[in-house]
Tab-separated table of C-alpha atoms in Angstrom:
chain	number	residue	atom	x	y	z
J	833	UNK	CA	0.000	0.000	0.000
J	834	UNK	CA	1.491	3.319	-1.137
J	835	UNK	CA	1.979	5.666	1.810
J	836	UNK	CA	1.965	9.779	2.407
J	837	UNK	CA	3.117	12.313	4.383
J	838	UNK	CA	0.688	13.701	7.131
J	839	UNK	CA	2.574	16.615	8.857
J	840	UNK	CA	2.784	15.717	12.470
J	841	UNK	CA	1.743	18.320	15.458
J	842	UNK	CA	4.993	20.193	16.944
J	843	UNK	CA	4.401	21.458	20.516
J	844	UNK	CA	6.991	22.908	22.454
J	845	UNK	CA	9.128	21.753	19.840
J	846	UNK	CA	8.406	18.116	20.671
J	847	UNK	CA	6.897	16.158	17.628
J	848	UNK	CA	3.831	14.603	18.520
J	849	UNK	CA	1.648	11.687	16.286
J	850	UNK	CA	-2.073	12.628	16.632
J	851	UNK	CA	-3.902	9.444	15.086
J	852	UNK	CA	-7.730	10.056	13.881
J	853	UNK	CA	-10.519	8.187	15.743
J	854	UNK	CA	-12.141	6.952	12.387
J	855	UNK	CA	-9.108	5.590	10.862
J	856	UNK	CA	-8.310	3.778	14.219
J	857	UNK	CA	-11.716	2.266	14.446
J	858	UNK	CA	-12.226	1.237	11.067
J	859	UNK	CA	-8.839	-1.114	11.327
J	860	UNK	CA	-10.020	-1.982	15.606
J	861	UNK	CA	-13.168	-3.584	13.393
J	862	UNK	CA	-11.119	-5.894	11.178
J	863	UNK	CA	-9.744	-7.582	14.786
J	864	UNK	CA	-12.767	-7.342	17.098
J	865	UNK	CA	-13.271	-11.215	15.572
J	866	UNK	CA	-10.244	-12.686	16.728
J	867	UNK	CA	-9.102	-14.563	19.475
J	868	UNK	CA	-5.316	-14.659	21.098
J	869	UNK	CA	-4.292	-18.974	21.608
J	870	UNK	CA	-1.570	-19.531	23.600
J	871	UNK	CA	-0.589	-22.894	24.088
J	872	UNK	CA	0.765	-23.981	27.321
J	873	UNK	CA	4.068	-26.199	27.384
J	874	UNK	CA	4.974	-25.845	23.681
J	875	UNK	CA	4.852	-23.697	20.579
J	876	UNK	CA	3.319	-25.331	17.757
J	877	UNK	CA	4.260	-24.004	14.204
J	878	UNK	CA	1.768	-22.422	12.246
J	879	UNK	CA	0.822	-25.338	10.036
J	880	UNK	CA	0.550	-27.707	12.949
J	881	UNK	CA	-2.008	-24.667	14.218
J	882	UNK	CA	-3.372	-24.572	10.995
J	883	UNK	CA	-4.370	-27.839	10.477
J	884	UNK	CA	-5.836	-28.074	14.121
J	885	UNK	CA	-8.392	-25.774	13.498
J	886	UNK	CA	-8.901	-27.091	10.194
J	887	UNK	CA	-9.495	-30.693	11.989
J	888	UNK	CA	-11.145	-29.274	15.058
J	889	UNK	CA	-12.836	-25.893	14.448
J	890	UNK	CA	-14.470	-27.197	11.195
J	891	UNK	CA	-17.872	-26.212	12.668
J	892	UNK	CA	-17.303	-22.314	11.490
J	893	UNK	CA	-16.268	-20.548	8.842
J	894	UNK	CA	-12.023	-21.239	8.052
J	895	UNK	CA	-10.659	-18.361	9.993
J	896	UNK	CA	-7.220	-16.582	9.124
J	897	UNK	CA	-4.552	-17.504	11.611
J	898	UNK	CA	-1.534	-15.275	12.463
J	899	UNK	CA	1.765	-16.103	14.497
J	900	UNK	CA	3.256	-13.621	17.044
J	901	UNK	CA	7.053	-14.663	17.734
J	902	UNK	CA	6.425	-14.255	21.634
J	903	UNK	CA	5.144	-17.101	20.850
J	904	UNK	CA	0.991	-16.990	20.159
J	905	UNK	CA	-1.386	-16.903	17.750
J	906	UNK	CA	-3.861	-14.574	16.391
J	907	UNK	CA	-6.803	-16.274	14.909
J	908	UNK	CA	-9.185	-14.059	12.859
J	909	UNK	CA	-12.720	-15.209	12.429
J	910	UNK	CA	-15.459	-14.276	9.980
J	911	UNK	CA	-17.933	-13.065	12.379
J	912	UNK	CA	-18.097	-12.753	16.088
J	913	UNK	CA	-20.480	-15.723	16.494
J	914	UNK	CA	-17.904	-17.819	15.186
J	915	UNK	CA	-15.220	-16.417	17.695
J	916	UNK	CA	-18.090	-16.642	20.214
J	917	UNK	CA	-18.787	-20.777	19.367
J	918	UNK	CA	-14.812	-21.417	19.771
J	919	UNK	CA	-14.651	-19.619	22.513
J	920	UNK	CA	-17.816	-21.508	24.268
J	921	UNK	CA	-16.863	-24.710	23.883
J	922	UNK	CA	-13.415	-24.998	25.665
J	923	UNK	CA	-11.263	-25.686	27.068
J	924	UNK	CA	-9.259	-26.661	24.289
J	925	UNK	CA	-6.172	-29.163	23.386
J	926	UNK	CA	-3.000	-29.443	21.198
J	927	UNK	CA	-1.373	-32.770	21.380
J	928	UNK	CA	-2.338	-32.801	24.961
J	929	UNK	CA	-1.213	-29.616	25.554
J	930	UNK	CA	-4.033	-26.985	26.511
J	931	UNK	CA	-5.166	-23.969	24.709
J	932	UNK	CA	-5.234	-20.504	26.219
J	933	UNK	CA	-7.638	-18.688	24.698
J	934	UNK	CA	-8.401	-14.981	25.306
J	935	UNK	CA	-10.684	-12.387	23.232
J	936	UNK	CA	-8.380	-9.315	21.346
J	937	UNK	CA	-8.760	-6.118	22.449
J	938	UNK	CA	-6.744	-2.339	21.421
J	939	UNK	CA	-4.699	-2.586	24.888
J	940	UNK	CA	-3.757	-6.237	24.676
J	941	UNK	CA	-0.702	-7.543	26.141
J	942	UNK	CA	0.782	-10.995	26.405
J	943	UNK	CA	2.629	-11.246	29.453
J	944	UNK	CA	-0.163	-9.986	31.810
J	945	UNK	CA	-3.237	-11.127	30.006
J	946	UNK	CA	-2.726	-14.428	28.840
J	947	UNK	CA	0.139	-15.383	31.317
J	948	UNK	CA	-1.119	-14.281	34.140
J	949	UNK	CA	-5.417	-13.717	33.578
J	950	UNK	CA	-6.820	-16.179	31.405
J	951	UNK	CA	-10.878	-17.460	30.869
J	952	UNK	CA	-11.627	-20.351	33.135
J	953	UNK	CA	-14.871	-22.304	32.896
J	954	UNK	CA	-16.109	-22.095	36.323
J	955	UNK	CA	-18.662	-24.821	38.061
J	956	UNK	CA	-21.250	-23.853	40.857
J	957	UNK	CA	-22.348	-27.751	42.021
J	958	UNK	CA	-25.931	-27.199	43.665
J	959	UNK	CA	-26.161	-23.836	43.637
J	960	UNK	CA	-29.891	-23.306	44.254
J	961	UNK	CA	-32.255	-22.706	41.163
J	962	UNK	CA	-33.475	-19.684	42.352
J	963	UNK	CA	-30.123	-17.863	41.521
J	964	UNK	CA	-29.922	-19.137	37.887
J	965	UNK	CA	-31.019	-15.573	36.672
J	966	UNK	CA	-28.789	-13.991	34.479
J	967	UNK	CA	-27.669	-11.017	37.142
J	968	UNK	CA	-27.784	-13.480	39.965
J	969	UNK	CA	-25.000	-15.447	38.102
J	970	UNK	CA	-23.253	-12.270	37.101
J	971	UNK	CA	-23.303	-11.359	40.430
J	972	UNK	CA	-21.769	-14.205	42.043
J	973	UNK	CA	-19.418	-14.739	39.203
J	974	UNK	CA	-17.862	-11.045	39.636
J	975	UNK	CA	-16.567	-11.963	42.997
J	976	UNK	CA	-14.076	-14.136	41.176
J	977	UNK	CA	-13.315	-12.314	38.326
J	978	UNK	CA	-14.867	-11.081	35.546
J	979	UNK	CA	-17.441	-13.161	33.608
J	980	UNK	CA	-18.630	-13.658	29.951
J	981	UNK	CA	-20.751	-16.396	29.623
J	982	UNK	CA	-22.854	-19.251	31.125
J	983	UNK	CA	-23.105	-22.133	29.008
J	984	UNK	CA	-26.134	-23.456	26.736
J	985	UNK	CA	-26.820	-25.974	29.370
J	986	UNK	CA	-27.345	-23.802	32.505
J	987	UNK	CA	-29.109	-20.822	30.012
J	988	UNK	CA	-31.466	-23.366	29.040
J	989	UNK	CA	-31.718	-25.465	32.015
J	990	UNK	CA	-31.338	-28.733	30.835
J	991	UNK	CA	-29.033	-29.928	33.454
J	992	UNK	CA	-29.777	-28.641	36.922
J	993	UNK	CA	-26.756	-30.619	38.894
J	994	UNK	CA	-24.434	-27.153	38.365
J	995	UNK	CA	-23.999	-23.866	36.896
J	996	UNK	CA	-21.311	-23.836	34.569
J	997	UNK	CA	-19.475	-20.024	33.486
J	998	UNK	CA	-16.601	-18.580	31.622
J	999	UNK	CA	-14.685	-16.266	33.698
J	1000	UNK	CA	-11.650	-14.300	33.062
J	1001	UNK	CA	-9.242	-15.222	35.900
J	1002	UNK	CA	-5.727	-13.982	37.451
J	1003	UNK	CA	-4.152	-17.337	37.685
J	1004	UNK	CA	-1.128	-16.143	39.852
J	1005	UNK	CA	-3.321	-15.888	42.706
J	1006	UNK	CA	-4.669	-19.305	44.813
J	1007	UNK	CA	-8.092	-19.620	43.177
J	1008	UNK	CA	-11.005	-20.235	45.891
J	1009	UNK	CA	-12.897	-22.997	46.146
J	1010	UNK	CA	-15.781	-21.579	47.377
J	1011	UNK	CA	-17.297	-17.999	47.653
J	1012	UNK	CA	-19.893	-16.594	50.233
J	1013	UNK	CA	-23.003	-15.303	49.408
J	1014	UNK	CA	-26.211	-13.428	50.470
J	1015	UNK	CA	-29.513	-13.954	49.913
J	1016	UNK	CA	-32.666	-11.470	49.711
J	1017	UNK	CA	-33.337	-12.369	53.525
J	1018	UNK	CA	-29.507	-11.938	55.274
J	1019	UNK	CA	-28.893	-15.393	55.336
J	1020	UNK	CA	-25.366	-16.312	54.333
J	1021	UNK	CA	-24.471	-19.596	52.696
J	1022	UNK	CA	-21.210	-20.720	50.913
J	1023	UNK	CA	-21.100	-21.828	47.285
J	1024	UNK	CA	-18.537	-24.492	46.483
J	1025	UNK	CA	-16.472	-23.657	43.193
J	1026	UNK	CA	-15.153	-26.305	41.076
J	1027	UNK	CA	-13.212	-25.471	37.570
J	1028	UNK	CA	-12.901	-27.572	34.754
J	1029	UNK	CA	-9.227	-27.108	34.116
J	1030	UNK	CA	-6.637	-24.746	35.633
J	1031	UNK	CA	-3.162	-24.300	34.323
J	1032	UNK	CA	0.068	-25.140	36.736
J	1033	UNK	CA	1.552	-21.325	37.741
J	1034	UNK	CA	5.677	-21.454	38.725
J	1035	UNK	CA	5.636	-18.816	41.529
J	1036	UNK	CA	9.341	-18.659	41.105
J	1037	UNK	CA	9.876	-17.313	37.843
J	1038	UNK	CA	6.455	-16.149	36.848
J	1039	UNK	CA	5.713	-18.664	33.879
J	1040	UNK	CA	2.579	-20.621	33.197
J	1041	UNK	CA	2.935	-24.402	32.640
J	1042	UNK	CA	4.998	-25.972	35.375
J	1043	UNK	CA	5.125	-25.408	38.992
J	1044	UNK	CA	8.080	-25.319	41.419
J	1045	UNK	CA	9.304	-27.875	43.602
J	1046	UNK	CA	8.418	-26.406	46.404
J	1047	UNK	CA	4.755	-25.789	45.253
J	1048	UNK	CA	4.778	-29.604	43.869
J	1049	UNK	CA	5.948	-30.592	47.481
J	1050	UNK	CA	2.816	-28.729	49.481
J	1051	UNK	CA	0.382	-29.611	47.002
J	1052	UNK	CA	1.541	-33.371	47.168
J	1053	UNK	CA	1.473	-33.085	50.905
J	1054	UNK	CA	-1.989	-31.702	51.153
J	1055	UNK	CA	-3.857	-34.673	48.558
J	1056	UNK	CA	-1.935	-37.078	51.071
J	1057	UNK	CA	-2.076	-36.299	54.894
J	1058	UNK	CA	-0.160	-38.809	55.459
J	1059	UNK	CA	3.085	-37.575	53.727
J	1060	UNK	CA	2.609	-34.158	54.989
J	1061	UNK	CA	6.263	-33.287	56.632
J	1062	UNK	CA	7.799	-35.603	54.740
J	1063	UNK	CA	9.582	-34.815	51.380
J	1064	UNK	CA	9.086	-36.744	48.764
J	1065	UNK	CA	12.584	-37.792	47.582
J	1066	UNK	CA	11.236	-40.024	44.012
J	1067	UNK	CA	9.707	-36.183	42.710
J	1068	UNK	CA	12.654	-34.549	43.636
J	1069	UNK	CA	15.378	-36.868	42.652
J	1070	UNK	CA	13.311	-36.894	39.207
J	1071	UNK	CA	12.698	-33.104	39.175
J	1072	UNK	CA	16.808	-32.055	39.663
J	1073	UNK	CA	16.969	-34.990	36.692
J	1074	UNK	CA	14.961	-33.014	34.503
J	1075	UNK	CA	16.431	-29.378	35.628
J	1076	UNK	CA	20.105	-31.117	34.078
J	1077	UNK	CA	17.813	-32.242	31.154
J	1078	UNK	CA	16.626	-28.282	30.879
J	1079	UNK	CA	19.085	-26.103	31.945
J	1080	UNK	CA	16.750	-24.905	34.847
J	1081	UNK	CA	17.229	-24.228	38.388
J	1082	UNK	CA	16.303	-26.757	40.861
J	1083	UNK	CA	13.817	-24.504	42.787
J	1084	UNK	CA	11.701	-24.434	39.195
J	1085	UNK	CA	11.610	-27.163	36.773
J	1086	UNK	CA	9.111	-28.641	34.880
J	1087	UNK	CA	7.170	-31.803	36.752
J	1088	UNK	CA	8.578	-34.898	34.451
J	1089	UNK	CA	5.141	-36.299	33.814
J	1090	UNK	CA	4.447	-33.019	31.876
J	1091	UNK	CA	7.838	-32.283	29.506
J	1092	UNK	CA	7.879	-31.814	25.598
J	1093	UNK	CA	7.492	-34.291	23.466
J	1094	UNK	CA	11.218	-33.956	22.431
J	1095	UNK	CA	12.380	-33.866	26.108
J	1096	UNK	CA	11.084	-37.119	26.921
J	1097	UNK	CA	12.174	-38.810	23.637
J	1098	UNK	CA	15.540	-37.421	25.102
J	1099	UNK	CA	15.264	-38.395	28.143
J	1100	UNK	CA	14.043	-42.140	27.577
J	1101	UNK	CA	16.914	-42.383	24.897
J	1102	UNK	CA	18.887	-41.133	27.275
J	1103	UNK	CA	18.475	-44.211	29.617
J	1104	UNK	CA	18.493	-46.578	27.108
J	1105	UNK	CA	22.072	-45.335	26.256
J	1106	UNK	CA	23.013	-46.066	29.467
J	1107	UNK	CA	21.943	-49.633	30.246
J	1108	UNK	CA	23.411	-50.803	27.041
J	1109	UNK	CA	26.856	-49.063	28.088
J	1110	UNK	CA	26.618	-51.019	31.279
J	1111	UNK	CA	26.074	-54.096	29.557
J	1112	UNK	CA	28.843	-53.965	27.422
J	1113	UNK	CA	30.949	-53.459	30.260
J	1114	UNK	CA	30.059	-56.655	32.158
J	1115	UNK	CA	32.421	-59.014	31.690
J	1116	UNK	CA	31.290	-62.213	30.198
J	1117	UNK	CA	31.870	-65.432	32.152
């Protein structure tokens, strides 16, 4: 596209850029469609992405995907319904790897909205039918973030067991598992909150996708009251295995049941290598 020069304000001798609120909308338009993916534990390549959606997504119309070398995508939809029906039926995966997914806006950015506050699908088991009204769920939902949408099956009551919303989330923090709330009449009850997938937060060096040991540690000692004070040599031993493997610091590694694909093929040839050294060695009798 051919280009011109648009003289530029001068103030106090400082050049200043004044941009024109038509111009800027008309081009916010072409992106209010799209959705930001971010895939946790690995980057796929565009044609891996591609051909994901193409597999996956082929409910909607073929959308326009775009890579982003901090590493996610921009997919570009036809319409917003379409962005809308991706976006409702999460959460998503990439050879086992989830999908962040998080709606574009003018003032995005990447390390504190998708790293840090992502969209959670949030459960409310036996929350009582009377507060299935649209601004009852709002209501209750805003206390743990900020919410978009409840899903076909609670708007249309066809399954009364729980409420089920999408709710954009800051993941850094300790989510709750329940929330208190009021009723017309003062009395106070507390709502149990279940999600359907959260992703591991590292504390230690502010990443999504892995935890640190010493988060692995309390959470393993808390599922098992019995080992809690102990320390759990097997994880560590395995986790300072796989800091060598990565390069990372023992105080925040990747848990070995979740590395790359390529990590593990490295790891397990690794081990194969040595046995077969050993064997040699043996001396035969």
């Amino acid at each position: 596209m051919d280009l011109s020069f648009i003289a530029p304000t001068i103030k106090n001798g400082e050049v200043i850029i004044k941009l024109c609120k038509e111009e800027v909308e008309e081009e916010t338009q072409k992106w209010k469609q799209a959705l930001i993916l971010y895939v946790v534990g690995s980057t796929p390549t565009i044609g891996a992405m591609e051909r994901f959606i193409a597999s996956a997504w082929n409910f909607t119309t073929k959308p326009k995907v775009y890579f982003h070398n901090d590493g996610y995508f921009v997919v570009r939809f036809n319409s917003i319904s379409d962005r809308d029906e991706i976006l409702y039926s999460g959460p998503h995966m990439l050879n086992n790897n989830p999908i962040i997914m998080r709606v574009w806006s003018t003032d995005f950015d990447f390390n504190k909205e998708v790293l840090q506050i992502i969209s959670v699908w949030v459960r409310y088991p036996n929350l009582p039918l009377n507060c299935w009204g649209v601004k009852s769920l709002s209501r209750i939902s805003s206390g743990l973030g900020i919410p978009f949408y409840a899903d076909a099956c609670t708007t249309q009551l066809d399954r009364i067991s729980y409420a089920r919303v999408l709710i954009e989330m800051d993941v850094t923090k300790d989510l709750p598992k329940a929330i208190k709330v009021t009723d017309p009449n003062g009395r106070e009850f507390l709502q149990e909150v279940a999600y359907d997938w959260v992703p591991e937060f590292c504390h230690t060096c502010i990443q999504m996708g892995h935890q640190s040991t010493e988060e692995e540690t309390r959470m393993a000692a808390q599922s098992d009251p019995e080992r809690q004070g102990t320390q759990p040599n097997v994880v560590a031993n395995n986790s300072k295995e796989v800091a060598v493997l990565n390069g990372a610091k023992d105080n925040c590694v990747k848990s070995p049941m979740k590395l790359a694909r390529g990590e593990q093929e490295y790891a397990w040839k690794k081990a194969i290598g040595k046995s077969v050294t050993r064997s040699r060695e043996k001396p035969s009798t």
